[in-house]
Amino acid sequence: MAPLELITRGYELVAARPASLLAAVLALVVVAWRPTWRLTRTAVTIAHEGGHALVAVLVGRGLTGIRLHADSSGVTYSTGAGRGPGVVAMFLAGYVFPPLLGLGGAVLVGADAAGAMLWIGAGLLAVTLLQIRNVYGGLAVVATGALLVLVALRADEELRTGFAAALSWFLLFGGVKACLELRRGRRGGRLRHSDADRLAELTPLSGGAWAAFFVLASVAATAAAGWVVFAPGGAPA
């Protein structure tokens, strides 16, 4: 396919789904602009720590709590063996979970199930709240869950779908940015106790290799969401 034909085809696909494009652009602006990213990054941290917690339970570890901090950092506490595949899976889950949630959201929005996506998100937040062990974390989870419930109950269908689509893109773009920040922070010597470093202690791969893997995984999830939404027959929202 010639370059001009590719450009024309791309324009036609985007023009056919302006609401999806608007949701993606808004989410990208929120993630790219530093003031809004600082205000909203905790939502990505909630998803990150939720990924650790979920996998910890699935691999049979004892989950003892989650703490979220005002600087957008967080930590998940669990008990069990200090090594082994289960521990690797738990540390692997954090950075890949937000973009995977975003991809799942894009699939649901594309299937005209934006309301289901919001209620699933609210349910996951309710379960997460049971494991929160500090005041800031509790307030952050309650506020995020309340927003999802409010939109699910009170917004009209168009607004509900647009919000769900924007949230999906936010988790995707935010997941990519968090992974890039991890890689940049490690290169600058500021992050030496990250998930990538813990994985380096548990596996033959270096921390840098794991950080690069997180970036590639988040970008792949975002590309897959783009295909779901903008490919022929993709989401109409």
PDB file of C-alpha atoms in Angstrom:
ATOM      1  CA  MET A   1       0.000   0.000   0.000  1.00  0.00           C
ATOM      2  CA  ALA A   2       1.412   3.385  -1.064  1.00  0.00           C
ATOM      3  CA  PRO A   3       2.179   6.011   1.630  1.00  0.00           C
ATOM      4  CA  LEU A   4      -0.545   8.351   0.347  1.00  0.00           C
ATOM      5  CA  GLU A   5      -3.075   5.538   0.421  1.00  0.00           C
ATOM      6  CA  LEU A   6      -2.048   4.660   3.972  1.00  0.00           C
ATOM      7  CA  ILE A   7      -2.495   8.282   5.057  1.00  0.00           C
ATOM      8  CA  THR A   8      -5.887   8.482   3.360  1.00  0.00           C
ATOM      9  CA  ARG A   9      -7.009   5.229   4.913  1.00  0.00           C
ATOM     10  CA  GLY A  10      -5.844   6.362   8.341  1.00  0.00           C
ATOM     11  CA  TYR A  11      -7.743   9.634   7.999  1.00  0.00           C
ATOM     12  CA  GLU A  12     -10.913   7.780   7.032  1.00  0.00           C
ATOM     13  CA  LEU A  13     -10.665   5.465  10.045  1.00  0.00           C
ATOM     14  CA  VAL A  14     -10.108   8.330  12.482  1.00  0.00           C
ATOM     15  CA  ALA A  15     -12.797  10.487  10.893  1.00  0.00           C
ATOM     16  CA  ALA A  16     -15.271   7.623  11.290  1.00  0.00           C
ATOM     17  CA  ARG A  17     -14.658   7.555  15.049  1.00  0.00           C
ATOM     18  CA  PRO A  18     -14.212  11.170  16.223  1.00  0.00           C
ATOM     19  CA  ALA A  19     -15.407  10.436  19.779  1.00  0.00           C
ATOM     20  CA  SER A  20     -12.722   7.767  20.198  1.00  0.00           C
ATOM     21  CA  LEU A  21     -10.103  10.167  18.886  1.00  0.00           C
ATOM     22  CA  LEU A  22     -11.271  12.926  21.246  1.00  0.00           C
ATOM     23  CA  ALA A  23     -11.139  10.558  24.237  1.00  0.00           C
ATOM     24  CA  ALA A  24      -7.608   9.483  23.292  1.00  0.00           C
ATOM     25  CA  VAL A  25      -6.429  13.073  22.783  1.00  0.00           C
ATOM     26  CA  LEU A  26      -7.871  14.218  26.120  1.00  0.00           C
ATOM     27  CA  ALA A  27      -6.230  11.321  27.935  1.00  0.00           C
ATOM     28  CA  LEU A  28      -2.921  12.023  26.212  1.00  0.00           C
ATOM     29  CA  VAL A  29      -3.048  15.683  27.226  1.00  0.00           C
ATOM     30  CA  VAL A  30      -3.766  14.763  30.849  1.00  0.00           C
ATOM     31  CA  VAL A  31      -0.819  12.360  30.895  1.00  0.00           C
ATOM     32  CA  ALA A  32       1.587  14.587  28.972  1.00  0.00           C
ATOM     33  CA  TRP A  33       0.913  17.843  30.864  1.00  0.00           C
ATOM     34  CA  ARG A  34       2.860  17.744  34.121  1.00  0.00           C
ATOM     35  CA  PRO A  35       0.305  19.481  36.407  1.00  0.00           C
ATOM     36  CA  THR A  36      -2.555  17.153  35.406  1.00  0.00           C
ATOM     37  CA  TRP A  37      -0.283  14.114  35.490  1.00  0.00           C
ATOM     38  CA  ARG A  38       0.705  14.925  39.055  1.00  0.00           C
ATOM     39  CA  LEU A  39      -2.970  15.182  40.018  1.00  0.00           C
ATOM     40  CA  THR A  40      -4.062  11.975  38.328  1.00  0.00           C
ATOM     41  CA  ARG A  41      -1.031   9.693  38.515  1.00  0.00           C
ATOM     42  CA  THR A  42      -2.318   8.103  41.731  1.00  0.00           C
ATOM     43  CA  ALA A  43      -4.977   6.340  39.647  1.00  0.00           C
ATOM     44  CA  VAL A  44      -2.201   4.538  37.772  1.00  0.00           C
ATOM     45  CA  THR A  45      -0.516   3.733  41.093  1.00  0.00           C
ATOM     46  CA  ILE A  46      -3.761   2.208  42.382  1.00  0.00           C
ATOM     47  CA  ALA A  47      -3.872  -0.044  39.321  1.00  0.00           C
ATOM     48  CA  HIS A  48      -0.158  -0.851  39.713  1.00  0.00           C
ATOM     49  CA  GLU A  49      -0.467  -1.914  43.340  1.00  0.00           C
ATOM     50  CA  GLY A  50      -3.717  -3.684  42.569  1.00  0.00           C
ATOM     51  CA  GLY A  51      -1.838  -5.784  40.022  1.00  0.00           C
ATOM     52  CA  HIS A  52       0.734  -6.772  42.636  1.00  0.00           C
ATOM     53  CA  ALA A  53      -2.017  -7.615  45.122  1.00  0.00           C
ATOM     54  CA  LEU A  54      -4.114  -9.647  42.694  1.00  0.00           C
ATOM     55  CA  VAL A  55      -1.198 -11.778  41.527  1.00  0.00           C
ATOM     56  CA  ALA A  56       0.041 -12.215  45.095  1.00  0.00           C
ATOM     57  CA  VAL A  57      -3.313 -13.767  45.985  1.00  0.00           C
ATOM     58  CA  LEU A  58      -3.447 -15.857  42.793  1.00  0.00           C
ATOM     59  CA  VAL A  59      -0.030 -17.407  43.439  1.00  0.00           C
ATOM     60  CA  GLY A  60      -0.938 -18.232  47.028  1.00  0.00           C
ATOM     61  CA  ARG A  61       0.920 -15.538  48.921  1.00  0.00           C
ATOM     62  CA  GLY A  62      -0.533 -13.894  52.011  1.00  0.00           C
ATOM     63  CA  LEU A  63      -1.671 -10.356  51.224  1.00  0.00           C
ATOM     64  CA  THR A  64      -1.250  -8.100  54.268  1.00  0.00           C
ATOM     65  CA  GLY A  65      -1.981  -4.643  52.892  1.00  0.00           C
ATOM     66  CA  ILE A  66      -1.442  -1.807  50.416  1.00  0.00           C
ATOM     67  CA  ARG A  67      -0.225   1.706  51.112  1.00  0.00           C
ATOM     68  CA  LEU A  68      -0.577   4.630  48.680  1.00  0.00           C
ATOM     69  CA  HIS A  69       1.339   7.858  49.230  1.00  0.00           C
ATOM     70  CA  ALA A  70       0.762  11.474  48.216  1.00  0.00           C
ATOM     71  CA  ASP A  71       3.888  11.445  46.015  1.00  0.00           C
ATOM     72  CA  SER A  72       2.142   8.823  43.832  1.00  0.00           C
ATOM     73  CA  SER A  73       4.282   5.985  45.132  1.00  0.00           C
ATOM     74  CA  GLY A  74       2.858   2.855  46.687  1.00  0.00           C
ATOM     75  CA  VAL A  75       3.779  -0.481  48.200  1.00  0.00           C
ATOM     76  CA  THR A  76       2.037  -3.839  48.510  1.00  0.00           C
ATOM     77  CA  TYR A  77       2.874  -6.100  51.442  1.00  0.00           C
ATOM     78  CA  SER A  78       2.668  -9.875  51.205  1.00  0.00           C
ATOM     79  CA  THR A  79       4.011 -12.889  53.037  1.00  0.00           C
ATOM     80  CA  GLY A  80       5.491 -16.075  51.655  1.00  0.00           C
ATOM     81  CA  ALA A  81       8.654 -17.369  50.046  1.00  0.00           C
ATOM     82  CA  GLY A  82      11.198 -14.759  49.032  1.00  0.00           C
ATOM     83  CA  ARG A  83      12.002 -16.431  45.724  1.00  0.00           C
ATOM     84  CA  GLY A  84      10.338 -18.532  43.073  1.00  0.00           C
ATOM     85  CA  PRO A  85       7.974 -18.108  40.108  1.00  0.00           C
ATOM     86  CA  GLY A  86       5.182 -16.698  42.265  1.00  0.00           C
ATOM     87  CA  VAL A  87       7.346 -13.837  43.513  1.00  0.00           C
ATOM     88  CA  VAL A  88       8.534 -13.122  39.971  1.00  0.00           C
ATOM     89  CA  ALA A  89       4.931 -13.014  38.747  1.00  0.00           C
ATOM     90  CA  MET A  90       3.960 -10.662  41.570  1.00  0.00           C
ATOM     91  CA  PHE A  91       6.719  -8.148  40.798  1.00  0.00           C
ATOM     92  CA  LEU A  92       6.081  -8.491  37.072  1.00  0.00           C
ATOM     93  CA  ALA A  93       2.412  -7.596  37.445  1.00  0.00           C
ATOM     94  CA  GLY A  94       2.723  -4.019  38.709  1.00  0.00           C
ATOM     95  CA  TYR A  95       3.850  -2.103  35.641  1.00  0.00           C
ATOM     96  CA  VAL A  96       1.933  -4.206  33.133  1.00  0.00           C
ATOM     97  CA  PHE A  97      -1.401  -4.094  34.976  1.00  0.00           C
ATOM     98  CA  PRO A  98      -2.487  -0.475  34.207  1.00  0.00           C
ATOM     99  CA  PRO A  99      -2.069  -0.834  30.409  1.00  0.00           C
ATOM    100  CA  LEU A 100      -3.722  -4.265  30.487  1.00  0.00           C
ATOM    101  CA  LEU A 101      -6.679  -2.742  32.336  1.00  0.00           C
ATOM    102  CA  GLY A 102      -6.765   0.008  29.727  1.00  0.00           C
ATOM    103  CA  LEU A 103      -6.775  -2.549  26.927  1.00  0.00           C
ATOM    104  CA  GLY A 104      -9.588  -4.457  28.611  1.00  0.00           C
ATOM    105  CA  GLY A 105     -11.512  -1.220  28.973  1.00  0.00           C
ATOM    106  CA  ALA A 106     -11.063  -0.433  25.289  1.00  0.00           C
ATOM    107  CA  VAL A 107     -12.427  -3.869  24.392  1.00  0.00           C
ATOM    108  CA  LEU A 108     -15.486  -3.352  26.619  1.00  0.00           C
ATOM    109  CA  VAL A 109     -16.138   0.135  25.261  1.00  0.00           C
ATOM    110  CA  GLY A 110     -15.823  -1.269  21.756  1.00  0.00           C
ATOM    111  CA  ALA A 111     -18.434  -3.861  22.666  1.00  0.00           C
ATOM    112  CA  ASP A 112     -20.852  -1.125  23.841  1.00  0.00           C
ATOM    113  CA  ALA A 113     -20.299  -2.189  27.454  1.00  0.00           C
ATOM    114  CA  ALA A 114     -18.982   1.067  28.919  1.00  0.00           C
ATOM    115  CA  GLY A 115     -21.314   0.751  31.897  1.00  0.00           C
ATOM    116  CA  ALA A 116     -20.024  -2.745  32.646  1.00  0.00           C
ATOM    117  CA  MET A 117     -16.466  -1.443  32.481  1.00  0.00           C
ATOM    118  CA  LEU A 118     -17.217   1.275  35.042  1.00  0.00           C
ATOM    119  CA  TRP A 119     -18.933  -1.150  37.423  1.00  0.00           C
ATOM    120  CA  ILE A 120     -16.093  -3.663  37.102  1.00  0.00           C
ATOM    121  CA  GLY A 121     -13.657  -0.855  37.907  1.00  0.00           C
ATOM    122  CA  ALA A 122     -15.721   0.199  40.920  1.00  0.00           C
ATOM    123  CA  GLY A 123     -15.839  -3.404  42.128  1.00  0.00           C
ATOM    124  CA  LEU A 124     -12.071  -3.785  41.833  1.00  0.00           C
ATOM    125  CA  LEU A 125     -11.605  -0.555  43.775  1.00  0.00           C
ATOM    126  CA  ALA A 126     -13.964  -1.765  46.508  1.00  0.00           C
ATOM    127  CA  VAL A 127     -11.897  -4.936  46.906  1.00  0.00           C
ATOM    128  CA  THR A 128      -8.703  -2.863  46.889  1.00  0.00           C
ATOM    129  CA  LEU A 129     -10.094  -0.604  49.626  1.00  0.00           C
ATOM    130  CA  LEU A 130     -10.291  -3.597  51.970  1.00  0.00           C
ATOM    131  CA  GLN A 131      -6.503  -3.902  51.769  1.00  0.00           C
ATOM    132  CA  ILE A 132      -5.576  -0.212  52.121  1.00  0.00           C
ATOM    133  CA  ARG A 133      -3.604   0.506  55.282  1.00  0.00           C
ATOM    134  CA  ASN A 134      -3.240   4.310  55.326  1.00  0.00           C
ATOM    135  CA  VAL A 135      -5.568   7.326  55.257  1.00  0.00           C
ATOM    136  CA  TYR A 136      -4.330   8.876  52.012  1.00  0.00           C
ATOM    137  CA  GLY A 137      -4.657   5.555  50.207  1.00  0.00           C
ATOM    138  CA  GLY A 138      -8.181   5.085  51.495  1.00  0.00           C
ATOM    139  CA  LEU A 139      -9.240   8.565  50.397  1.00  0.00           C
ATOM    140  CA  ALA A 140      -7.681   8.097  46.959  1.00  0.00           C
ATOM    141  CA  VAL A 141      -9.439   4.780  46.357  1.00  0.00           C
ATOM    142  CA  VAL A 142     -12.800   6.030  47.678  1.00  0.00           C
ATOM    143  CA  ALA A 143     -12.644   9.187  45.537  1.00  0.00           C
ATOM    144  CA  THR A 144     -11.757   7.229  42.410  1.00  0.00           C
ATOM    145  CA  GLY A 145     -14.472   4.654  43.027  1.00  0.00           C
ATOM    146  CA  ALA A 146     -17.074   7.316  43.784  1.00  0.00           C
ATOM    147  CA  LEU A 147     -16.320   9.016  40.469  1.00  0.00           C
ATOM    148  CA  LEU A 148     -16.828   5.774  38.552  1.00  0.00           C
ATOM    149  CA  VAL A 149     -20.104   5.043  40.344  1.00  0.00           C
ATOM    150  CA  LEU A 150     -21.352   8.601  39.815  1.00  0.00           C
ATOM    151  CA  VAL A 151     -20.705   8.435  36.078  1.00  0.00           C
ATOM    152  CA  ALA A 152     -22.187   4.946  35.825  1.00  0.00           C
ATOM    153  CA  LEU A 153     -25.394   6.007  37.606  1.00  0.00           C
ATOM    154  CA  ARG A 154     -25.961   9.596  36.566  1.00  0.00           C
ATOM    155  CA  ALA A 155     -24.310  10.228  33.201  1.00  0.00           C
ATOM    156  CA  ASP A 156     -26.191   9.748  29.952  1.00  0.00           C
ATOM    157  CA  GLU A 157     -25.039   7.035  27.568  1.00  0.00           C
ATOM    158  CA  GLU A 158     -22.870   9.306  25.426  1.00  0.00           C
ATOM    159  CA  LEU A 159     -21.037  10.832  28.384  1.00  0.00           C
ATOM    160  CA  ARG A 160     -20.673   7.450  30.086  1.00  0.00           C
ATOM    161  CA  THR A 161     -19.128   5.949  26.960  1.00  0.00           C
ATOM    162  CA  GLY A 162     -16.816   8.924  26.454  1.00  0.00           C
ATOM    163  CA  PHE A 163     -15.662   8.825  30.074  1.00  0.00           C
ATOM    164  CA  ALA A 164     -15.003   5.082  29.918  1.00  0.00           C
ATOM    165  CA  ALA A 165     -13.055   5.490  26.689  1.00  0.00           C
ATOM    166  CA  ALA A 166     -10.997   8.360  28.118  1.00  0.00           C
ATOM    167  CA  LEU A 167     -10.288   6.331  31.269  1.00  0.00           C
ATOM    168  CA  SER A 168      -9.118   3.400  29.154  1.00  0.00           C
ATOM    169  CA  TRP A 169      -6.741   5.624  27.196  1.00  0.00           C
ATOM    170  CA  PHE A 170      -5.551   7.265  30.396  1.00  0.00           C
ATOM    171  CA  LEU A 171      -4.555   3.881  31.844  1.00  0.00           C
ATOM    172  CA  LEU A 172      -2.810   3.012  28.578  1.00  0.00           C
ATOM    173  CA  PHE A 173      -0.901   6.264  28.138  1.00  0.00           C
ATOM    174  CA  GLY A 174      -0.317   6.572  31.877  1.00  0.00           C
ATOM    175  CA  GLY A 175       1.030   3.034  31.960  1.00  0.00           C
ATOM    176  CA  VAL A 176       3.486   3.859  29.176  1.00  0.00           C
ATOM    177  CA  LYS A 177       4.605   7.050  30.920  1.00  0.00           C
ATOM    178  CA  ALA A 178       5.099   5.273  34.258  1.00  0.00           C
ATOM    179  CA  CYS A 179       7.309   2.699  32.529  1.00  0.00           C
ATOM    180  CA  LEU A 180       9.319   5.429  30.786  1.00  0.00           C
ATOM    181  CA  GLU A 181       9.746   7.219  34.109  1.00  0.00           C
ATOM    182  CA  LEU A 182      11.009   3.985  35.641  1.00  0.00           C
ATOM    183  CA  ARG A 183      13.575   3.537  32.886  1.00  0.00           C
ATOM    184  CA  ARG A 184      14.680   7.174  33.038  1.00  0.00           C
ATOM    185  CA  GLY A 185      14.869   7.098  36.838  1.00  0.00           C
ATOM    186  CA  ARG A 186      17.027   3.986  36.831  1.00  0.00           C
ATOM    187  CA  ARG A 187      19.385   5.502  34.283  1.00  0.00           C
ATOM    188  CA  GLY A 188      19.681   8.573  36.476  1.00  0.00           C
ATOM    189  CA  GLY A 189      20.465   6.442  39.509  1.00  0.00           C
ATOM    190  CA  ARG A 190      17.350   7.571  41.384  1.00  0.00           C
ATOM    191  CA  LEU A 191      15.440   4.271  41.349  1.00  0.00           C
ATOM    192  CA  ARG A 192      17.463   1.333  42.595  1.00  0.00           C
ATOM    193  CA  HIS A 193      14.812  -0.527  44.564  1.00  0.00           C
ATOM    194  CA  SER A 194      12.130  -0.723  41.896  1.00  0.00           C
ATOM    195  CA  ASP A 195      10.201  -3.726  40.626  1.00  0.00           C
ATOM    196  CA  ALA A 196      12.759  -4.031  37.822  1.00  0.00           C
ATOM    197  CA  ASP A 197      15.595  -4.265  40.354  1.00  0.00           C
ATOM    198  CA  ARG A 198      13.746  -6.853  42.436  1.00  0.00           C
ATOM    199  CA  LEU A 199      13.158  -8.884  39.279  1.00  0.00           C
ATOM    200  CA  ALA A 200      16.876  -8.592  38.455  1.00  0.00           C
ATOM    201  CA  GLU A 201      17.626 -10.165  41.848  1.00  0.00           C
ATOM    202  CA  LEU A 202      15.240 -13.026  41.126  1.00  0.00           C
ATOM    203  CA  THR A 203      16.031 -13.738  37.470  1.00  0.00           C
ATOM    204  CA  PRO A 204      19.029 -13.797  35.094  1.00  0.00           C
ATOM    205  CA  LEU A 205      17.864 -10.565  33.394  1.00  0.00           C
ATOM    206  CA  SER A 206      19.177  -7.151  34.440  1.00  0.00           C
ATOM    207  CA  GLY A 207      17.057  -4.380  35.876  1.00  0.00           C
ATOM    208  CA  GLY A 208      17.528  -2.410  32.678  1.00  0.00           C
ATOM    209  CA  ALA A 209      16.231  -5.329  30.629  1.00  0.00           C
ATOM    210  CA  TRP A 210      13.148  -5.594  32.806  1.00  0.00           C
ATOM    211  CA  ALA A 211      12.542  -1.846  32.588  1.00  0.00           C
ATOM    212  CA  ALA A 212      12.763  -2.086  28.793  1.00  0.00           C
ATOM    213  CA  PHE A 213      10.352  -5.034  28.850  1.00  0.00           C
ATOM    214  CA  PHE A 214       7.823  -2.980  30.812  1.00  0.00           C
ATOM    215  CA  VAL A 215       8.032  -0.194  28.221  1.00  0.00           C
ATOM    216  CA  LEU A 216       7.562  -2.631  25.333  1.00  0.00           C
ATOM    217  CA  ALA A 217       4.641  -4.374  27.052  1.00  0.00           C
ATOM    218  CA  SER A 218       2.840  -1.092  27.757  1.00  0.00           C
ATOM    219  CA  VAL A 219       3.406   0.164  24.214  1.00  0.00           C
ATOM    220  CA  ALA A 220       2.153  -3.161  22.808  1.00  0.00           C
ATOM    221  CA  ALA A 221      -1.029  -2.924  24.904  1.00  0.00           C
ATOM    222  CA  THR A 222      -1.591   0.644  23.685  1.00  0.00           C
ATOM    223  CA  ALA A 223      -1.053  -0.397  20.064  1.00  0.00           C
ATOM    224  CA  ALA A 224      -3.492  -3.275  20.532  1.00  0.00           C
ATOM    225  CA  ALA A 225      -6.086  -0.875  21.931  1.00  0.00           C
ATOM    226  CA  GLY A 226      -5.556   1.387  18.944  1.00  0.00           C
ATOM    227  CA  TRP A 227      -6.225  -1.566  16.655  1.00  0.00           C
ATOM    228  CA  VAL A 228      -9.364  -2.482  18.607  1.00  0.00           C
ATOM    229  CA  VAL A 229     -10.710   1.066  18.378  1.00  0.00           C
ATOM    230  CA  PHE A 230      -9.557   2.363  14.995  1.00  0.00           C
ATOM    231  CA  ALA A 231      -9.188  -0.731  12.826  1.00  0.00           C
ATOM    232  CA  PRO A 232     -11.983  -1.581  10.378  1.00  0.00           C
ATOM    233  CA  GLY A 233     -14.889  -2.898  12.424  1.00  0.00           C
ATOM    234  CA  GLY A 234     -13.418  -1.471  15.632  1.00  0.00           C
ATOM    235  CA  ALA A 235     -15.142   0.427  18.378  1.00  0.00           C
ATOM    236  CA  PRO A 236     -17.657   3.007  17.193  1.00  0.00           C
ATOM    237  CA  ALA A 237     -17.347   5.123  20.350  1.00  0.00           C
TER     238      ALA A 237
END
